[in-house]
Amino acid sequence: MLVLNKEEFINCKKSDTICVYGCGNSINDLKEHDFNILNKFDSVGFNWFCKSLIPTTFYLIREQANIPERVAIGETVEDLVSGLISCSKTCLIVHSIKLKHVFHYDKNLHLFKHHGIILNEVRKKSVREFCNFDLFNDGIVHGKCTLVNVLHICYYLGYKRVLFVGVDLYDSRYFWTKSIRHNMLKKKISIKNVHPTTRDTVNAVQDFLKYYPDVKLYTYNKKSTLSKYIGVFNEQI
């Protein structure tokens, strides 16, 4: 991976709006018309969104690993790398994580032919503290869900609008599989149950609204649980 400096990273931003792509099943409902709209904006993917093969401006890589439960359902380091091959122009944002049990992507940058940055992690901090931490000098804030990290990136880059796409929450389906994931099985959650990160996601969004009111938040999926807290996007906005 070609490592960018701060100025080069900031210059990857081309829009005042960024699409935050989640992994909810509504990703499968997106049509050509939807992409004609969404492709006008910058975008960021994370976790296993790479399985969609949809190119994004940025992609957050944190701790996907080759643990046995994930290997069985195609969630390996190799799967992540192959999923990003078709997105060669994407700027990778790679976490440098000190946890022992994870795969350390920051030590294996040779796997990627992309450009990107490596960020340290600020743990156990909240959304309200985004303004106190510079991504390059201090690190990226990690909260109770990965969306906190993503929102810190959106705040740091100065986006005026954040549009959540595929952040459904009303059930636990993922766009790439009809099977229940191993982490759901452990918690005895079915695909019909609300997503286990719902409370943490909603809390992060509400905190963001409270502390950074100048940034407008929208959901693209009008059925998303987030529609109870933020506006539903339309082309006139």
Short mmCIF file of N, CA, C and O in Angstrom, two decimals, residues 149-219:
data_model
loop_
_atom_site.label_atom_id
_atom_site.label_comp_id
_atom_site.label_asym_id
_atom_site.label_seq_id
_atom_site.Cartn_x
_atom_site.Cartn_y
_atom_site.Cartn_z
N ASN A 149 -16.03 5.00 14.79
CA ASN A 149 -14.80 5.28 14.04
C ASN A 149 -15.12 6.01 12.74
O ASN A 149 -14.46 6.98 12.37
N VAL A 150 -16.15 5.52 12.04
CA VAL A 150 -16.53 6.10 10.76
C VAL A 150 -16.98 7.55 10.92
O VAL A 150 -16.62 8.42 10.13
N LEU A 151 -17.77 7.81 11.95
CA LEU A 151 -18.24 9.17 12.18
C LEU A 151 -17.09 10.12 12.52
O LEU A 151 -17.13 11.30 12.15
N HIS A 152 -16.07 9.61 13.20
CA HIS A 152 -14.89 10.44 13.48
C HIS A 152 -14.22 10.85 12.17
O HIS A 152 -13.79 11.99 11.99
N ILE A 153 -14.12 9.92 11.24
CA ILE A 153 -13.54 10.22 9.92
C ILE A 153 -14.37 11.29 9.20
O ILE A 153 -13.84 12.25 8.64
N CYS A 154 -15.70 11.12 9.23
CA CYS A 154 -16.59 12.09 8.58
C CYS A 154 -16.44 13.47 9.18
O CYS A 154 -16.41 14.48 8.47
N TYR A 155 -16.34 13.52 10.51
CA TYR A 155 -16.17 14.80 11.20
C TYR A 155 -14.82 15.43 10.85
O TYR A 155 -14.74 16.62 10.54
N TYR A 156 -13.77 14.63 10.89
CA TYR A 156 -12.42 15.13 10.64
C TYR A 156 -12.31 15.72 9.23
O TYR A 156 -11.66 16.76 9.04
N LEU A 157 -12.93 15.08 8.26
CA LEU A 157 -12.83 15.54 6.88
C LEU A 157 -13.79 16.69 6.57
O LEU A 157 -13.80 17.22 5.46
N GLY A 158 -14.60 17.07 7.53
CA GLY A 158 -15.44 18.26 7.38
C GLY A 158 -16.64 18.11 6.47
O GLY A 158 -17.09 19.09 5.85
N TYR A 159 -17.21 16.91 6.41
CA TYR A 159 -18.40 16.73 5.58
C TYR A 159 -19.59 17.47 6.20
O TYR A 159 -19.76 17.50 7.42
N LYS A 160 -20.40 18.06 5.32
CA LYS A 160 -21.57 18.81 5.78
C LYS A 160 -22.81 17.92 5.89
O LYS A 160 -23.76 18.25 6.60
N ARG A 161 -22.80 16.82 5.13
CA ARG A 161 -23.93 15.89 5.17
C ARG A 161 -23.39 14.46 5.23
O ARG A 161 -22.44 14.11 4.52
N VAL A 162 -24.03 13.64 6.05
CA VAL A 162 -23.68 12.22 6.15
C VAL A 162 -24.94 11.43 5.83
O VAL A 162 -25.99 11.62 6.47
N LEU A 163 -24.83 10.55 4.86
CA LEU A 163 -25.98 9.78 4.39
C LEU A 163 -25.73 8.29 4.66
O LEU A 163 -24.81 7.68 4.12
N PHE A 164 -26.54 7.70 5.53
CA PHE A 164 -26.39 6.28 5.89
C PHE A 164 -27.14 5.42 4.88
O PHE A 164 -28.35 5.58 4.68
N VAL A 165 -26.42 4.49 4.27
CA VAL A 165 -26.99 3.59 3.26
C VAL A 165 -26.77 2.15 3.74
O VAL A 165 -25.64 1.74 4.02
N GLY A 166 -27.83 1.38 3.83
CA GLY A 166 -27.68 -0.01 4.29
C GLY A 166 -27.44 -0.14 5.77
O GLY A 166 -27.04 -1.20 6.24
N VAL A 167 -27.69 0.91 6.53
CA VAL A 167 -27.64 0.82 7.99
C VAL A 167 -29.09 0.64 8.44
O VAL A 167 -29.79 1.59 8.75
N ASP A 168 -29.56 -0.62 8.43
CA ASP A 168 -30.98 -0.92 8.60
C ASP A 168 -31.39 -1.02 10.06
O ASP A 168 -32.30 -0.35 10.51
N LEU A 169 -30.76 -1.95 10.77
CA LEU A 169 -30.93 -2.15 12.22
C LEU A 169 -32.22 -2.84 12.62
O LEU A 169 -32.29 -3.47 13.67
N TYR A 170 -33.28 -2.75 11.81
CA TYR A 170 -34.57 -3.34 12.19
C TYR A 170 -34.56 -4.87 12.17
O TYR A 170 -35.46 -5.51 12.70
N ASP A 171 -33.55 -5.46 11.54
CA ASP A 171 -33.35 -6.90 11.63
C ASP A 171 -31.86 -7.19 11.57
O ASP A 171 -31.04 -6.28 11.51
N SER A 172 -31.49 -8.46 11.61
CA SER A 172 -30.07 -8.83 11.68
C SER A 172 -29.60 -9.51 10.40
O SER A 172 -28.64 -10.28 10.41
N ARG A 173 -30.24 -9.19 9.29
CA ARG A 173 -29.80 -9.73 8.01
C ARG A 173 -28.61 -8.96 7.48
O ARG A 173 -28.49 -7.75 7.70
N TYR A 174 -27.74 -9.67 6.76
CA TYR A 174 -26.63 -9.06 6.06
C TYR A 174 -26.83 -9.29 4.56
O TYR A 174 -27.35 -10.33 4.15
N PHE A 175 -26.39 -8.33 3.76
CA PHE A 175 -26.71 -8.38 2.33
C PHE A 175 -26.09 -9.56 1.60
O PHE A 175 -26.58 -9.98 0.56
N TRP A 176 -25.00 -10.13 2.12
CA TRP A 176 -24.27 -11.15 1.36
C TRP A 176 -24.61 -12.58 1.77
O TRP A 176 -24.11 -13.53 1.18
N THR A 177 -25.44 -12.78 2.77
CA THR A 177 -25.73 -14.14 3.21
C THR A 177 -27.14 -14.25 3.77
O THR A 177 -27.68 -13.29 4.32
N LYS A 178 -27.72 -15.43 3.61
CA LYS A 178 -29.03 -15.72 4.20
C LYS A 178 -28.87 -16.45 5.52
O LYS A 178 -29.86 -16.73 6.21
N SER A 179 -27.63 -16.77 5.86
CA SER A 179 -27.35 -17.50 7.09
C SER A 179 -27.13 -16.53 8.25
O SER A 179 -26.77 -15.37 8.05
N ILE A 180 -27.32 -17.03 9.44
CA ILE A 180 -27.04 -16.24 10.63
C ILE A 180 -25.54 -16.29 10.90
O ILE A 180 -24.90 -17.33 10.75
N ARG A 181 -24.95 -15.19 11.27
CA ARG A 181 -23.51 -15.14 11.53
C ARG A 181 -23.19 -15.72 12.91
O ARG A 181 -24.03 -15.75 13.80
N HIS A 182 -21.94 -16.14 13.08
CA HIS A 182 -21.54 -16.82 14.31
C HIS A 182 -21.76 -15.98 15.56
O HIS A 182 -22.14 -16.48 16.61
N ASN A 183 -21.54 -14.66 15.43
CA ASN A 183 -21.72 -13.80 16.61
C ASN A 183 -23.18 -13.71 17.03
O ASN A 183 -23.49 -13.51 18.20
N MET A 184 -24.09 -13.88 16.05
CA MET A 184 -25.51 -13.88 16.37
C MET A 184 -25.91 -15.18 17.06
O MET A 184 -26.71 -15.20 17.99
N LEU A 185 -25.34 -16.29 16.59
CA LEU A 185 -25.64 -17.58 17.18
C LEU A 185 -25.25 -17.61 18.65
O LEU A 185 -25.96 -18.15 19.49
N LYS A 186 -24.09 -17.04 18.96
CA LYS A 186 -23.63 -16.99 20.34
C LYS A 186 -24.61 -16.25 21.24
O LYS A 186 -24.79 -16.58 22.41
N LYS A 187 -25.23 -15.22 20.68
CA LYS A 187 -26.15 -14.40 21.45
C LYS A 187 -27.60 -14.86 21.31
O LYS A 187 -28.52 -14.22 21.83
N LYS A 188 -27.80 -15.99 20.58
CA LYS A 188 -29.12 -16.56 20.35
C LYS A 188 -30.06 -15.54 19.70
O LYS A 188 -31.22 -15.38 20.09
N ILE A 189 -29.51 -14.86 18.69
CA ILE A 189 -30.27 -13.86 17.94
C ILE A 189 -30.63 -14.44 16.58
O ILE A 189 -29.79 -15.04 15.91
N SER A 190 -31.87 -14.27 16.16
CA SER A 190 -32.28 -14.70 14.83
C SER A 190 -32.20 -13.51 13.88
O SER A 190 -32.10 -12.35 14.30
N ILE A 191 -32.28 -13.80 12.57
CA ILE A 191 -32.19 -12.72 11.59
C ILE A 191 -33.39 -11.79 11.66
O ILE A 191 -33.37 -10.68 11.13
N LYS A 192 -34.46 -12.23 12.33
CA LYS A 192 -35.66 -11.39 12.46
C LYS A 192 -35.54 -10.41 13.62
O LYS A 192 -36.32 -9.46 13.70
N ASN A 193 -34.59 -10.65 14.52
CA ASN A 193 -34.41 -9.75 15.66
C ASN A 193 -33.72 -8.46 15.22
O ASN A 193 -33.00 -8.44 14.22
N VAL A 194 -33.92 -7.40 15.98
CA VAL A 194 -33.21 -6.16 15.68
C VAL A 194 -31.71 -6.42 15.79
O VAL A 194 -31.27 -7.30 16.53
N HIS A 195 -30.93 -5.67 15.05
CA HIS A 195 -29.49 -5.88 15.04
C HIS A 195 -28.91 -5.59 16.43
O HIS A 195 -29.29 -4.62 17.09
N PRO A 196 -27.96 -6.42 16.88
CA PRO A 196 -27.42 -6.25 18.24
C PRO A 196 -26.68 -4.93 18.47
O PRO A 196 -26.48 -4.53 19.61
N THR A 197 -26.27 -4.25 17.40
CA THR A 197 -25.58 -2.96 17.58
C THR A 197 -26.55 -1.78 17.54
O THR A 197 -26.11 -0.63 17.57
N THR A 198 -27.85 -2.06 17.50
CA THR A 198 -28.83 -0.97 17.33
C THR A 198 -28.69 0.10 18.39
O THR A 198 -28.63 1.30 18.07
N ARG A 199 -28.67 -0.29 19.64
CA ARG A 199 -28.60 0.72 20.71
C ARG A 199 -27.34 1.55 20.62
O ARG A 199 -27.39 2.79 20.72
N ASP A 200 -26.19 0.90 20.39
CA ASP A 200 -24.93 1.64 20.31
C ASP A 200 -24.90 2.54 19.09
O ASP A 200 -24.37 3.66 19.15
N THR A 201 -25.46 2.08 17.98
CA THR A 201 -25.50 2.88 16.76
C THR A 201 -26.38 4.11 16.94
O THR A 201 -26.00 5.23 16.60
N VAL A 202 -27.56 3.90 17.49
CA VAL A 202 -28.48 5.02 17.72
C VAL A 202 -27.87 6.02 18.70
O VAL A 202 -27.96 7.24 18.50
N ASN A 203 -27.24 5.53 19.75
CA ASN A 203 -26.60 6.42 20.72
C ASN A 203 -25.51 7.27 20.06
O ASN A 203 -25.38 8.47 20.34
N ALA A 204 -24.72 6.63 19.18
CA ALA A 204 -23.65 7.36 18.49
C ALA A 204 -24.23 8.44 17.59
O ALA A 204 -23.71 9.57 17.54
N VAL A 205 -25.29 8.11 16.88
CA VAL A 205 -25.93 9.08 15.99
C VAL A 205 -26.54 10.23 16.79
O VAL A 205 -26.40 11.41 16.43
N GLN A 206 -27.21 9.92 17.88
CA GLN A 206 -27.81 10.97 18.70
C GLN A 206 -26.75 11.87 19.32
O GLN A 206 -26.93 13.09 19.39
N ASP A 207 -25.65 11.28 19.76
CA ASP A 207 -24.55 12.09 20.30
C ASP A 207 -23.96 13.00 19.24
O ASP A 207 -23.65 14.16 19.50
N PHE A 208 -23.81 12.46 18.03
CA PHE A 208 -23.27 13.26 16.94
C PHE A 208 -24.19 14.46 16.66
O PHE A 208 -23.72 15.59 16.47
N LEU A 209 -25.49 14.22 16.63
CA LEU A 209 -26.45 15.30 16.42
C LEU A 209 -26.34 16.36 17.50
O LEU A 209 -26.45 17.57 17.24
N LYS A 210 -26.11 15.92 18.72
CA LYS A 210 -26.04 16.83 19.86
C LYS A 210 -24.79 17.70 19.82
O LYS A 210 -24.87 18.92 20.05
N TYR A 211 -23.65 17.10 19.53
CA TYR A 211 -22.39 17.82 19.65
C TYR A 211 -21.94 18.49 18.35
O TYR A 211 -21.13 19.41 18.38
N TYR A 212 -22.48 18.04 17.21
CA TYR A 212 -22.07 18.62 15.92
C TYR A 212 -23.31 18.93 15.09
O TYR A 212 -23.53 18.35 14.01
N PRO A 213 -24.15 19.84 15.56
CA PRO A 213 -25.43 20.14 14.90
C PRO A 213 -25.30 20.74 13.51
O PRO A 213 -26.28 20.76 12.76
N ASP A 214 -24.12 21.22 13.15
CA ASP A 214 -23.94 21.80 11.82
C ASP A 214 -23.84 20.74 10.73
O ASP A 214 -23.93 21.06 9.54
N VAL A 215 -23.63 19.49 11.12
CA VAL A 215 -23.56 18.40 10.15
C VAL A 215 -24.94 17.74 10.07
O VAL A 215 -25.50 17.34 11.09
N LYS A 216 -25.49 17.64 8.88
CA LYS A 216 -26.81 17.06 8.68
C LYS A 216 -26.70 15.55 8.42
O LYS A 216 -25.87 15.11 7.62
N LEU A 217 -27.53 14.78 9.11
CA LEU A 217 -27.53 13.33 8.98
C LEU A 217 -28.82 12.85 8.34
O LEU A 217 -29.91 13.32 8.69
N TYR A 218 -28.70 11.89 7.41
CA TYR A 218 -29.86 11.34 6.72
C TYR A 218 -29.71 9.82 6.58
O TYR A 218 -28.60 9.29 6.56
N THR A 219 -30.85 9.15 6.46
CA THR A 219 -30.84 7.74 6.10
C THR A 219 -31.42 7.59 4.70
O THR A 219 -32.40 8.28 4.34
#
